[in-house]
């Protein structure tokens, strides 16, 4: 068995090295793309990966926008960043990581997440309206040694993709040491963009394994209204610094009633493409954080339309979009505690960036023992919470779930607004009304857009 494993490891390393050589030297992507796809297929052992690669190749050959998107990435991306993304995200996180993580499931019914989210500190130079991080004490935070321990344990478990949040992640100077030490992990900091300078861009270029996501709520009017005057222009400057060095980056947009049409408009997406952005993450405004205003939340119709627009963008424009809620059918509904989780600045391990409940703390337990815990297993065994995977959330679509799970697992709230979800009957009634109002609209879209079917295999974890 050892001989077979070593032979497979050598074969994988040879294929990865060949792809990296092609990426490093290629100035003609169309000439080499099918060779790259062929080599990648050899690395894909699980059926999901094989289907995914086949779909991407089909999109590349059949969709002009995808063809343009992939070619532009291969031609204009910094070679070091391109090779690191291929090695860390595709080879390490997916092809090498999946079998490593699956061994825990086979051995003891313990699910190791694909991605780990971590907030080293809540310090920030902004005070954005509705930010979930606003209520956290700014003097709290994890030490370098604690983050080093978390990332090291994650890597041992087969996690090679880590999202860095906050607060503002570029406030935490020691994260540069983390990025450098764990060069085989892909890091994605979600940043307000204000601290990205030419010097910072140069650091990212040399590291290669850091791909920032910059927050924008639309054009200048919408962004500055939420994030403060001058924010939009500063983010545009940060994009220029990154683009000039060929660093891949994306955009994160919190969508509320006032800006959902703007951030999904062709004008906005074309502006992002021109600035060099590769992708957008859409997160709907959630009733968490400082003084949550339910009137900011998308109407049921807006929420469904957001999904339709994001799917249209990624099939008609040379740009990639992820809709955190409306893409749920593709990943089996809610992914909290199953495919991802969040460690906050106090070390509490939460199942979701919005579901601020926790049982365990990384300061007193190792990651593997937390994943073995009742909270994560209970969530996985209950998923999907709803047959309609357009209603995936335990907080706003199926609000009884977060109360029942918190009670069953003796989980405590790590945010006052979530404490209200668990214990304030008036707030619970408001959330339930949101869920009830969304249900019939979601049911119609579920049948019309998805034929009433989602990824059942993924839903079981």
CSV table of C-alpha atoms in Angstrom, one decimal:
chain,number,residue,atom,x,y,z
A,1,UNK,CA,0.0,0.0,0.0
A,2,UNK,CA,2.9,2.4,0.9
A,3,UNK,CA,4.5,1.7,-2.5
A,4,UNK,CA,1.2,2.5,-4.3
A,5,UNK,CA,0.7,5.7,-2.3
A,6,UNK,CA,4.2,6.9,-3.0
A,7,UNK,CA,3.9,6.1,-6.7
A,8,UNK,CA,0.6,8.1,-6.8
A,9,UNK,CA,2.3,11.0,-5.0
A,10,UNK,CA,5.2,11.1,-7.4
A,11,UNK,CA,2.8,10.9,-10.4
A,12,UNK,CA,0.7,13.8,-9.0
A,13,UNK,CA,3.8,15.9,-8.3
A,14,UNK,CA,5.0,15.3,-11.9
A,15,UNK,CA,1.6,16.4,-13.4
A,16,UNK,CA,1.4,19.5,-11.1
A,17,UNK,CA,5.0,20.4,-12.1
A,18,UNK,CA,4.2,20.0,-15.8
A,19,UNK,CA,1.1,22.2,-15.5
A,20,UNK,CA,3.1,24.9,-13.6
A,21,UNK,CA,5.7,24.8,-16.3
A,22,UNK,CA,3.0,25.4,-19.0
A,23,UNK,CA,1.5,28.3,-16.9
A,24,UNK,CA,4.9,29.8,-16.4
A,25,UNK,CA,6.1,29.7,-20.0
A,26,UNK,CA,2.9,29.9,-22.0
A,27,UNK,CA,2.1,33.0,-24.1
A,28,UNK,CA,-0.5,31.1,-26.2
A,29,UNK,CA,-3.2,29.8,-23.9
A,30,UNK,CA,-5.4,28.5,-26.7
A,31,UNK,CA,-2.6,26.3,-27.9
A,32,UNK,CA,-2.0,24.8,-24.4
A,33,UNK,CA,-5.5,24.9,-22.7
A,34,UNK,CA,-6.6,21.5,-23.9
A,35,UNK,CA,-3.3,20.0,-22.7
A,36,UNK,CA,-3.8,21.6,-19.3
A,37,UNK,CA,-7.4,20.2,-19.1
A,38,UNK,CA,-6.0,16.8,-20.0
A,39,UNK,CA,-3.4,16.9,-17.3
A,40,UNK,CA,-5.9,18.2,-14.7
A,41,UNK,CA,-8.3,15.3,-15.5
A,42,UNK,CA,-5.5,12.9,-14.6
A,43,UNK,CA,-5.3,14.5,-11.1
A,44,UNK,CA,-9.0,14.3,-10.5
A,45,UNK,CA,-9.9,11.1,-8.7
A,46,UNK,CA,-13.4,11.8,-7.2
A,47,UNK,CA,-16.4,12.0,-9.4
A,48,UNK,CA,-17.4,15.5,-8.4
A,49,UNK,CA,-13.9,16.9,-9.5
A,50,UNK,CA,-14.1,15.0,-12.8
A,51,UNK,CA,-17.6,16.4,-13.5
A,52,UNK,CA,-16.4,19.9,-12.5
A,53,UNK,CA,-13.4,19.8,-14.9
A,54,UNK,CA,-15.5,18.4,-17.7
A,55,UNK,CA,-18.1,21.2,-17.2
A,56,UNK,CA,-15.4,23.9,-17.2
A,57,UNK,CA,-13.9,22.5,-20.4
A,58,UNK,CA,-17.3,22.3,-22.0
A,59,UNK,CA,-18.1,25.9,-21.0
A,60,UNK,CA,-14.7,27.0,-22.3
A,61,UNK,CA,-15.3,25.4,-25.7
A,62,UNK,CA,-19.0,26.4,-26.0
A,63,UNK,CA,-19.4,29.8,-24.2
A,64,UNK,CA,-17.5,32.8,-25.7
A,65,UNK,CA,-17.6,34.6,-22.4
A,66,UNK,CA,-16.0,31.7,-20.5
A,67,UNK,CA,-13.5,31.3,-23.3
A,68,UNK,CA,-12.5,35.0,-23.1
A,69,UNK,CA,-12.4,34.8,-19.3
A,70,UNK,CA,-10.1,31.9,-19.0
A,71,UNK,CA,-7.8,33.1,-21.8
A,72,UNK,CA,-7.5,36.5,-20.1
A,73,UNK,CA,-6.6,34.9,-16.8
A,74,UNK,CA,-3.9,32.8,-18.4
A,75,UNK,CA,-2.4,35.7,-20.4
A,76,UNK,CA,-2.6,38.6,-17.9
A,77,UNK,CA,-2.3,37.0,-14.4
A,78,UNK,CA,1.0,37.3,-12.5
A,79,UNK,CA,2.7,33.9,-13.2
A,80,UNK,CA,3.6,33.4,-9.6
A,81,UNK,CA,0.1,34.0,-8.4
A,82,UNK,CA,-1.3,31.8,-11.2
A,83,UNK,CA,0.9,28.9,-10.3
A,84,UNK,CA,0.2,29.3,-6.6
A,85,UNK,CA,-3.5,29.3,-7.2
A,86,UNK,CA,-3.3,26.2,-9.3
A,87,UNK,CA,-1.1,24.4,-6.8
A,88,UNK,CA,-2.8,25.5,-3.6
A,89,UNK,CA,-6.5,25.7,-4.6
A,90,UNK,CA,-6.8,23.0,-7.2
A,91,UNK,CA,-4.1,20.5,-6.4
A,92,UNK,CA,-3.8,20.9,-2.6
A,93,UNK,CA,-7.3,21.9,-1.5
A,94,UNK,CA,-9.2,19.7,-4.0
A,95,UNK,CA,-7.3,16.8,-5.4
A,96,UNK,CA,-5.0,16.1,-2.5
A,97,UNK,CA,-7.3,17.6,0.2
A,98,UNK,CA,-10.5,15.7,-0.6
A,99,UNK,CA,-9.2,12.1,0.1
A,100,UNK,CA,-7.3,13.4,3.2
A,101,UNK,CA,-10.5,15.0,4.6
A,102,UNK,CA,-12.7,12.0,3.5
A,103,UNK,CA,-10.6,9.6,5.6
A,104,UNK,CA,-12.0,11.3,8.8
A,105,UNK,CA,-15.6,10.8,7.5
A,106,UNK,CA,-15.0,7.2,6.7
A,107,UNK,CA,-13.2,6.5,10.0
A,108,UNK,CA,-15.4,8.3,12.5
A,109,UNK,CA,-18.2,10.3,10.8
A,110,UNK,CA,-16.3,13.6,11.2
A,111,UNK,CA,-16.6,16.1,8.4
A,112,UNK,CA,-13.6,18.3,7.8
A,113,UNK,CA,-14.6,21.6,6.1
A,114,UNK,CA,-13.3,22.5,2.7
A,115,UNK,CA,-12.6,26.1,3.7
A,116,UNK,CA,-11.8,27.7,7.0
A,117,UNK,CA,-12.8,31.4,7.8
A,118,UNK,CA,-10.8,33.2,10.4
A,119,UNK,CA,-11.0,36.7,11.9
A,120,UNK,CA,-7.7,37.3,13.6
A,121,UNK,CA,-8.8,40.8,14.9
A,122,UNK,CA,-11.9,43.0,14.8
A,123,UNK,CA,-9.8,46.2,14.5
A,124,UNK,CA,-11.0,48.3,11.5
A,125,UNK,CA,-10.7,51.9,10.3
A,126,UNK,CA,-14.3,51.9,9.0
A,127,UNK,CA,-17.6,51.8,10.7
A,128,UNK,CA,-19.9,50.4,8.0
A,129,UNK,CA,-23.7,50.4,8.4
A,130,UNK,CA,-25.0,46.9,9.2
A,131,UNK,CA,-21.5,45.3,9.5
A,132,UNK,CA,-21.8,42.0,11.4
A,133,UNK,CA,-18.4,42.8,13.0
A,134,UNK,CA,-19.5,46.1,14.5
A,135,UNK,CA,-20.4,44.8,17.9
A,136,UNK,CA,-17.2,42.9,18.6
A,137,UNK,CA,-14.7,44.5,21.0
A,138,UNK,CA,-11.9,46.1,19.0
A,139,UNK,CA,-9.3,45.2,21.6
A,140,UNK,CA,-9.9,41.5,21.2
A,141,UNK,CA,-8.0,39.4,18.9
A,142,UNK,CA,-6.0,36.2,18.3
A,143,UNK,CA,-2.2,36.2,18.9
A,144,UNK,CA,0.2,35.1,16.2
A,145,UNK,CA,0.9,31.8,18.0
A,146,UNK,CA,-2.9,31.1,18.1
A,147,UNK,CA,-3.4,31.7,14.4
A,148,UNK,CA,-0.2,29.7,13.6
A,149,UNK,CA,-1.7,26.8,15.6
A,150,UNK,CA,-5.0,27.0,13.8
A,151,UNK,CA,-3.6,27.2,10.3
A,152,UNK,CA,-1.1,24.4,11.1
A,153,UNK,CA,-3.8,22.1,12.4
A,154,UNK,CA,-6.1,23.0,9.4
A,155,UNK,CA,-3.3,22.0,7.0
A,156,UNK,CA,-2.8,18.7,8.7
A,157,UNK,CA,-6.5,17.9,8.3
A,158,UNK,CA,-6.3,18.7,4.5
A,159,UNK,CA,-7.6,22.3,4.5
A,160,UNK,CA,-5.7,24.4,2.0
A,161,UNK,CA,-8.1,27.3,1.5
A,162,UNK,CA,-8.5,29.9,4.2
A,163,UNK,CA,-10.6,33.1,4.1
A,164,UNK,CA,-9.3,35.9,6.3
A,165,UNK,CA,-11.8,38.3,7.7
A,166,UNK,CA,-12.1,40.9,10.5
A,167,UNK,CA,-12.2,43.8,11.1
A,168,UNK,CA,-9.8,44.7,8.5
A,169,UNK,CA,-7.3,41.8,7.8
A,170,UNK,CA,-4.5,44.0,6.5
A,171,UNK,CA,-4.4,45.7,10.0
A,172,UNK,CA,-2.9,42.5,11.4
A,173,UNK,CA,0.8,42.7,10.5
A,174,UNK,CA,1.6,39.2,11.6
A,175,UNK,CA,-0.6,37.7,8.9
A,176,UNK,CA,2.3,38.4,6.5
A,177,UNK,CA,4.3,35.8,8.4
A,178,UNK,CA,1.4,33.4,8.2
A,179,UNK,CA,1.0,33.8,4.5
A,180,UNK,CA,4.8,33.2,4.0
A,181,UNK,CA,5.1,30.3,6.3
A,182,UNK,CA,2.1,28.4,4.8
A,183,UNK,CA,2.9,28.9,1.2
A,184,UNK,CA,1.0,25.8,0.3
A,185,UNK,CA,-2.3,27.3,1.4
A,186,UNK,CA,-4.5,29.7,-0.6
A,187,UNK,CA,-5.5,32.8,1.5
A,188,UNK,CA,-8.4,35.1,0.6
A,189,UNK,CA,-8.5,38.3,2.7
A,190,UNK,CA,-11.8,40.2,2.5
A,191,UNK,CA,-10.7,43.8,2.8
A,192,UNK,CA,-12.2,47.3,2.7
A,193,UNK,CA,-9.2,48.1,0.4
A,194,UNK,CA,-8.0,51.2,2.2
A,195,UNK,CA,-4.7,49.7,3.3
A,196,UNK,CA,-3.6,48.3,-0.1
A,197,UNK,CA,-0.7,50.4,-1.3
A,198,UNK,CA,1.8,49.8,-4.1
A,199,UNK,CA,4.1,48.3,-1.4
A,200,UNK,CA,1.4,45.9,-0.2
A,201,UNK,CA,0.7,44.9,-3.8
A,202,UNK,CA,4.3,44.1,-4.3
A,203,UNK,CA,4.3,41.8,-1.2
A,204,UNK,CA,1.2,40.0,-2.5
A,205,UNK,CA,2.9,39.6,-5.9
A,206,UNK,CA,6.0,37.9,-4.3
A,207,UNK,CA,4.0,35.7,-2.0
A,208,UNK,CA,1.6,34.5,-4.8
A,209,UNK,CA,-0.9,32.7,-2.4
A,210,UNK,CA,-2.9,35.8,-1.4
A,211,UNK,CA,-6.0,36.8,-3.4
A,212,UNK,CA,-7.8,39.8,-1.9
A,213,UNK,CA,-11.6,40.5,-2.2
A,214,UNK,CA,-12.4,44.2,-2.0
A,215,UNK,CA,-15.7,45.4,-0.6
A,216,UNK,CA,-17.9,47.6,-2.8
A,217,UNK,CA,-21.6,48.3,-2.5
A,218,UNK,CA,-21.9,49.8,-5.9
A,219,UNK,CA,-20.5,52.9,-7.5
A,220,UNK,CA,-19.3,56.0,-5.5
A,221,UNK,CA,-22.8,56.9,-4.2
A,222,UNK,CA,-23.7,53.5,-2.8
A,223,UNK,CA,-20.3,52.6,-1.5
A,224,UNK,CA,-19.6,55.9,0.3
A,225,UNK,CA,-23.1,56.0,1.8
A,226,UNK,CA,-22.3,52.8,3.7
A,227,UNK,CA,-18.6,53.0,4.1
A,228,UNK,CA,-17.7,56.7,4.4
A,229,UNK,CA,-16.8,59.5,2.0
A,230,UNK,CA,-13.8,58.8,-0.2
A,231,UNK,CA,-14.0,55.0,0.2
A,232,UNK,CA,-14.9,54.3,-3.4
A,233,UNK,CA,-12.0,56.3,-4.9
A,234,UNK,CA,-9.6,54.6,-2.5
A,235,UNK,CA,-10.8,51.2,-3.5
A,236,UNK,CA,-10.4,52.1,-7.2
A,237,UNK,CA,-6.8,53.1,-6.5
A,238,UNK,CA,-6.2,49.8,-4.7
A,239,UNK,CA,-7.5,47.9,-7.7
A,240,UNK,CA,-5.1,49.7,-9.9
A,241,UNK,CA,-2.1,48.7,-7.6
A,242,UNK,CA,-3.2,45.1,-7.8
A,243,UNK,CA,-4.0,45.1,-11.5
A,244,UNK,CA,-0.7,46.7,-12.5
A,245,UNK,CA,1.1,43.7,-11.0
A,246,UNK,CA,-1.3,41.1,-12.4
A,247,UNK,CA,-2.6,40.0,-9.0
A,248,UNK,CA,-5.9,38.3,-9.2
A,249,UNK,CA,-8.6,39.9,-7.0
A,250,UNK,CA,-12.3,40.1,-6.7
A,251,UNK,CA,-15.1,42.1,-5.1
A,252,UNK,CA,-17.5,41.4,-2.2
A,253,UNK,CA,-20.8,43.2,-2.3
A,254,UNK,CA,-23.4,43.2,0.5
A,255,UNK,CA,-26.7,43.5,-1.3
A,256,UNK,CA,-29.6,45.4,0.3
A,257,UNK,CA,-32.8,46.9,-1.1
A,258,UNK,CA,-31.0,50.1,-2.1
A,259,UNK,CA,-28.1,48.7,-4.2
A,260,UNK,CA,-29.1,45.2,-5.5
A,261,UNK,CA,-29.9,46.6,-9.0
A,262,UNK,CA,-26.6,48.5,-9.1
A,263,UNK,CA,-24.2,45.8,-8.1
A,264,UNK,CA,-25.7,43.3,-10.7
A,265,UNK,CA,-26.0,45.8,-13.5
A,266,UNK,CA,-23.9,45.4,-16.7
A,267,UNK,CA,-22.4,48.9,-16.1
A,268,UNK,CA,-21.1,47.9,-12.7
A,269,UNK,CA,-19.7,44.5,-13.9
A,270,UNK,CA,-18.1,46.0,-16.9
A,271,UNK,CA,-16.4,48.6,-14.7
A,272,UNK,CA,-15.0,45.8,-12.5
A,273,UNK,CA,-13.8,43.9,-15.5
A,274,UNK,CA,-12.0,47.0,-16.8
A,275,UNK,CA,-10.4,47.5,-13.4
A,276,UNK,CA,-9.1,43.9,-13.5
A,277,UNK,CA,-11.4,42.1,-11.0
A,278,UNK,CA,-12.0,38.4,-11.7
A,279,UNK,CA,-15.1,37.6,-9.6
A,280,UNK,CA,-17.8,39.0,-7.3
A,281,UNK,CA,-19.2,37.5,-4.1
A,282,UNK,CA,-22.8,38.5,-3.3
A,283,UNK,CA,-24.0,38.4,0.3
A,284,UNK,CA,-27.5,39.5,1.2
A,285,UNK,CA,-27.9,41.9,4.0
A,286,UNK,CA,-28.5,39.8,7.2
A,287,UNK,CA,-30.2,40.9,10.4
A,288,UNK,CA,-27.0,40.6,12.5
A,289,UNK,CA,-24.4,43.1,13.7
A,290,UNK,CA,-25.0,46.6,15.0
A,291,UNK,CA,-28.7,47.6,15.2
A,292,UNK,CA,-29.9,45.3,12.4
A,293,UNK,CA,-32.6,47.0,10.3
A,294,UNK,CA,-34.9,44.4,8.7
A,295,UNK,CA,-36.0,47.1,6.2
A,296,UNK,CA,-32.6,46.9,4.6
A,297,UNK,CA,-33.1,43.2,3.7
A,298,UNK,CA,-34.0,42.3,0.2
A,299,UNK,CA,-37.6,41.7,-0.7
A,300,UNK,CA,-38.5,38.1,-1.6
A,301,UNK,CA,-38.7,39.1,-5.3
A,302,UNK,CA,-35.3,41.0,-5.1
A,303,UNK,CA,-33.6,38.0,-3.5
A,304,UNK,CA,-34.7,35.6,-6.3
A,305,UNK,CA,-33.9,38.1,-9.0
A,306,UNK,CA,-30.4,38.5,-7.5
A,307,UNK,CA,-29.8,34.8,-8.1
A,308,UNK,CA,-31.1,35.0,-11.7
A,309,UNK,CA,-28.9,38.0,-12.5
A,310,UNK,CA,-25.7,36.4,-11.0
A,311,UNK,CA,-26.3,33.2,-13.0
A,312,UNK,CA,-26.7,35.3,-16.1
A,313,UNK,CA,-23.5,37.3,-15.5
A,314,UNK,CA,-21.4,34.2,-15.3
A,315,UNK,CA,-22.7,32.7,-18.5
A,316,UNK,CA,-22.8,35.9,-20.6
A,317,UNK,CA,-19.8,38.0,-19.4
A,318,UNK,CA,-16.1,37.2,-18.9
A,319,UNK,CA,-16.6,37.3,-15.1
A,320,UNK,CA,-17.4,34.9,-12.3
A,321,UNK,CA,-20.0,35.4,-9.7
A,322,UNK,CA,-20.9,33.6,-6.4
A,323,UNK,CA,-24.2,34.2,-4.8
A,324,UNK,CA,-23.9,33.0,-1.2
A,325,UNK,CA,-27.6,32.2,-0.8
A,326,UNK,CA,-29.0,31.6,-4.3
A,327,UNK,CA,-26.2,29.2,-5.3
A,328,UNK,CA,-27.3,27.0,-2.4
A,329,UNK,CA,-29.0,24.4,-4.7
A,330,UNK,CA,-25.6,23.6,-6.3
A,331,UNK,CA,-24.0,22.8,-2.9
A,332,UNK,CA,-26.9,21.0,-1.3
A,333,UNK,CA,-28.4,23.9,0.7
A,334,UNK,CA,-26.7,25.3,3.8
A,335,UNK,CA,-23.0,24.6,4.1
A,336,UNK,CA,-22.5,25.8,7.7
A,337,UNK,CA,-20.4,23.5,9.8
A,338,UNK,CA,-20.1,21.1,6.9
A,339,UNK,CA,-18.1,22.7,4.1
A,340,UNK,CA,-17.0,25.8,6.0
A,341,UNK,CA,-16.9,27.4,9.5
A,342,UNK,CA,-15.7,30.6,11.1
A,343,UNK,CA,-13.3,31.3,14.0
A,344,UNK,CA,-13.9,34.7,15.5
A,345,UNK,CA,-11.4,37.0,17.1
A,346,UNK,CA,-12.1,35.5,20.5
A,347,UNK,CA,-11.4,32.0,19.3
A,348,UNK,CA,-15.0,30.9,19.2
A,349,UNK,CA,-15.7,28.4,16.4
A,350,UNK,CA,-18.9,29.3,14.7
A,351,UNK,CA,-20.6,27.2,12.0
A,352,UNK,CA,-21.2,30.2,9.8
A,353,UNK,CA,-20.0,33.8,9.4
A,354,UNK,CA,-23.6,35.0,10.1
A,355,UNK,CA,-24.8,32.2,12.5
A,356,UNK,CA,-23.0,33.5,15.6
A,357,UNK,CA,-23.3,30.6,17.9
A,358,UNK,CA,-20.5,28.4,19.4
A,359,UNK,CA,-19.9,25.6,21.8
A,360,UNK,CA,-16.1,25.3,21.6
A,361,UNK,CA,-13.1,27.7,21.6
A,362,UNK,CA,-9.9,27.1,19.7
A,363,UNK,CA,-7.9,28.2,22.8
A,364,UNK,CA,-9.1,25.2,24.7
A,365,UNK,CA,-9.6,22.5,22.0
A,366,UNK,CA,-7.9,21.4,18.9
A,367,UNK,CA,-9.7,21.8,15.5
A,368,UNK,CA,-10.2,18.1,15.0
A,369,UNK,CA,-11.9,17.8,18.4
A,370,UNK,CA,-14.2,20.7,17.6
A,371,UNK,CA,-15.2,19.1,14.3
A,372,UNK,CA,-15.9,15.9,16.2
A,373,UNK,CA,-18.3,17.9,18.5
A,374,UNK,CA,-22.0,17.7,18.7
A,375,UNK,CA,-22.7,21.1,17.2
A,376,UNK,CA,-21.1,20.4,13.8
A,377,UNK,CA,-22.5,16.8,13.6
A,378,UNK,CA,-26.0,18.0,14.6
A,379,UNK,CA,-26.0,20.6,11.8
A,380,UNK,CA,-24.7,18.2,9.2
A,381,UNK,CA,-27.3,15.5,10.1
A,382,UNK,CA,-30.1,18.0,9.9
A,383,UNK,CA,-29.1,19.4,6.5
A,384,UNK,CA,-30.8,20.3,4.2
A,385,UNK,CA,-33.1,22.2,6.6
A,386,UNK,CA,-35.6,22.5,3.8
A,387,UNK,CA,-36.4,20.5,0.7
A,388,UNK,CA,-36.4,23.8,-1.2
A,389,UNK,CA,-32.7,24.6,-1.3
A,390,UNK,CA,-33.5,28.2,-2.2
A,391,UNK,CA,-34.5,28.4,1.5
A,392,UNK,CA,-31.2,27.1,2.9
A,393,UNK,CA,-30.6,29.3,5.9
A,394,UNK,CA,-31.1,28.3,9.6
A,395,UNK,CA,-31.5,31.9,10.5
A,396,UNK,CA,-33.8,33.7,8.1
A,397,UNK,CA,-35.4,30.8,6.1
A,398,UNK,CA,-35.9,28.2,8.8
A,399,UNK,CA,-35.4,30.2,12.0
A,400,UNK,CA,-36.6,27.4,14.3
A,401,UNK,CA,-33.4,25.4,13.4
A,402,UNK,CA,-30.9,27.8,15.0
A,403,UNK,CA,-33.0,27.9,18.2
A,404,UNK,CA,-33.4,24.1,18.3
A,405,UNK,CA,-29.7,23.4,17.5
A,406,UNK,CA,-28.5,26.0,20.0
A,407,UNK,CA,-30.7,24.4,22.7
A,408,UNK,CA,-29.8,20.8,21.8
A,409,UNK,CA,-26.1,21.5,21.7
A,410,UNK,CA,-26.0,24.0,24.5
A,411,UNK,CA,-24.5,26.6,22.2
A,412,UNK,CA,-24.1,30.2,23.3
A,413,UNK,CA,-24.6,33.4,21.1
A,414,UNK,CA,-21.5,35.3,20.2
A,415,UNK,CA,-23.3,38.3,19.0
A,416,UNK,CA,-26.2,40.3,20.6
A,417,UNK,CA,-28.4,40.1,17.5
A,418,UNK,CA,-28.2,36.4,17.4
A,419,UNK,CA,-28.9,36.3,21.1
A,420,UNK,CA,-32.1,38.1,20.2
A,421,UNK,CA,-32.9,35.3,17.6
A,422,UNK,CA,-32.5,32.8,20.3
A,423,UNK,CA,-34.4,34.5,23.2
A,424,UNK,CA,-36.3,37.6,22.1
A,425,UNK,CA,-39.8,36.6,21.1
A,426,UNK,CA,-40.6,39.8,19.3
A,427,UNK,CA,-37.5,39.6,17.2
A,428,UNK,CA,-38.3,36.0,16.5
A,429,UNK,CA,-41.7,36.9,15.2
A,430,UNK,CA,-40.1,39.4,12.8
A,431,UNK,CA,-37.7,36.9,11.5
A,432,UNK,CA,-40.4,34.3,11.1
A,433,UNK,CA,-42.5,36.7,9.1
A,434,UNK,CA,-39.5,37.2,6.8
A,435,UNK,CA,-39.3,33.5,6.3
A,436,UNK,CA,-43.1,33.1,5.7
A,437,UNK,CA,-43.1,36.0,3.2
A,438,UNK,CA,-40.2,34.5,1.2
A,439,UNK,CA,-41.5,30.9,1.2
A,440,UNK,CA,-44.1,31.1,-1.7
A,441,UNK,CA,-41.8,33.2,-3.9
A,442,UNK,CA,-38.9,30.8,-3.3
A,443,UNK,CA,-41.2,27.8,-4.0
A,444,UNK,CA,-42.2,29.2,-7.4
A,445,UNK,CA,-38.5,29.9,-8.3
A,446,UNK,CA,-37.4,26.5,-7.0
A,447,UNK,CA,-39.7,24.8,-9.4
A,448,UNK,CA,-39.2,27.2,-12.3
A,449,UNK,CA,-35.5,27.7,-12.2
A,450,UNK,CA,-34.3,24.4,-10.7
A,451,UNK,CA,-37.1,22.0,-11.5
A,452,UNK,CA,-37.4,21.3,-7.7
A,453,UNK,CA,-34.0,19.6,-7.6
A,454,UNK,CA,-30.7,20.4,-5.9
A,455,UNK,CA,-27.4,18.7,-5.1
A,456,UNK,CA,-28.7,15.9,-2.9
A,457,UNK,CA,-25.3,14.3,-2.6
A,458,UNK,CA,-23.7,17.5,-1.3
A,459,UNK,CA,-26.6,18.0,1.1
A,460,UNK,CA,-25.7,14.9,3.0
A,461,UNK,CA,-22.1,16.1,3.4
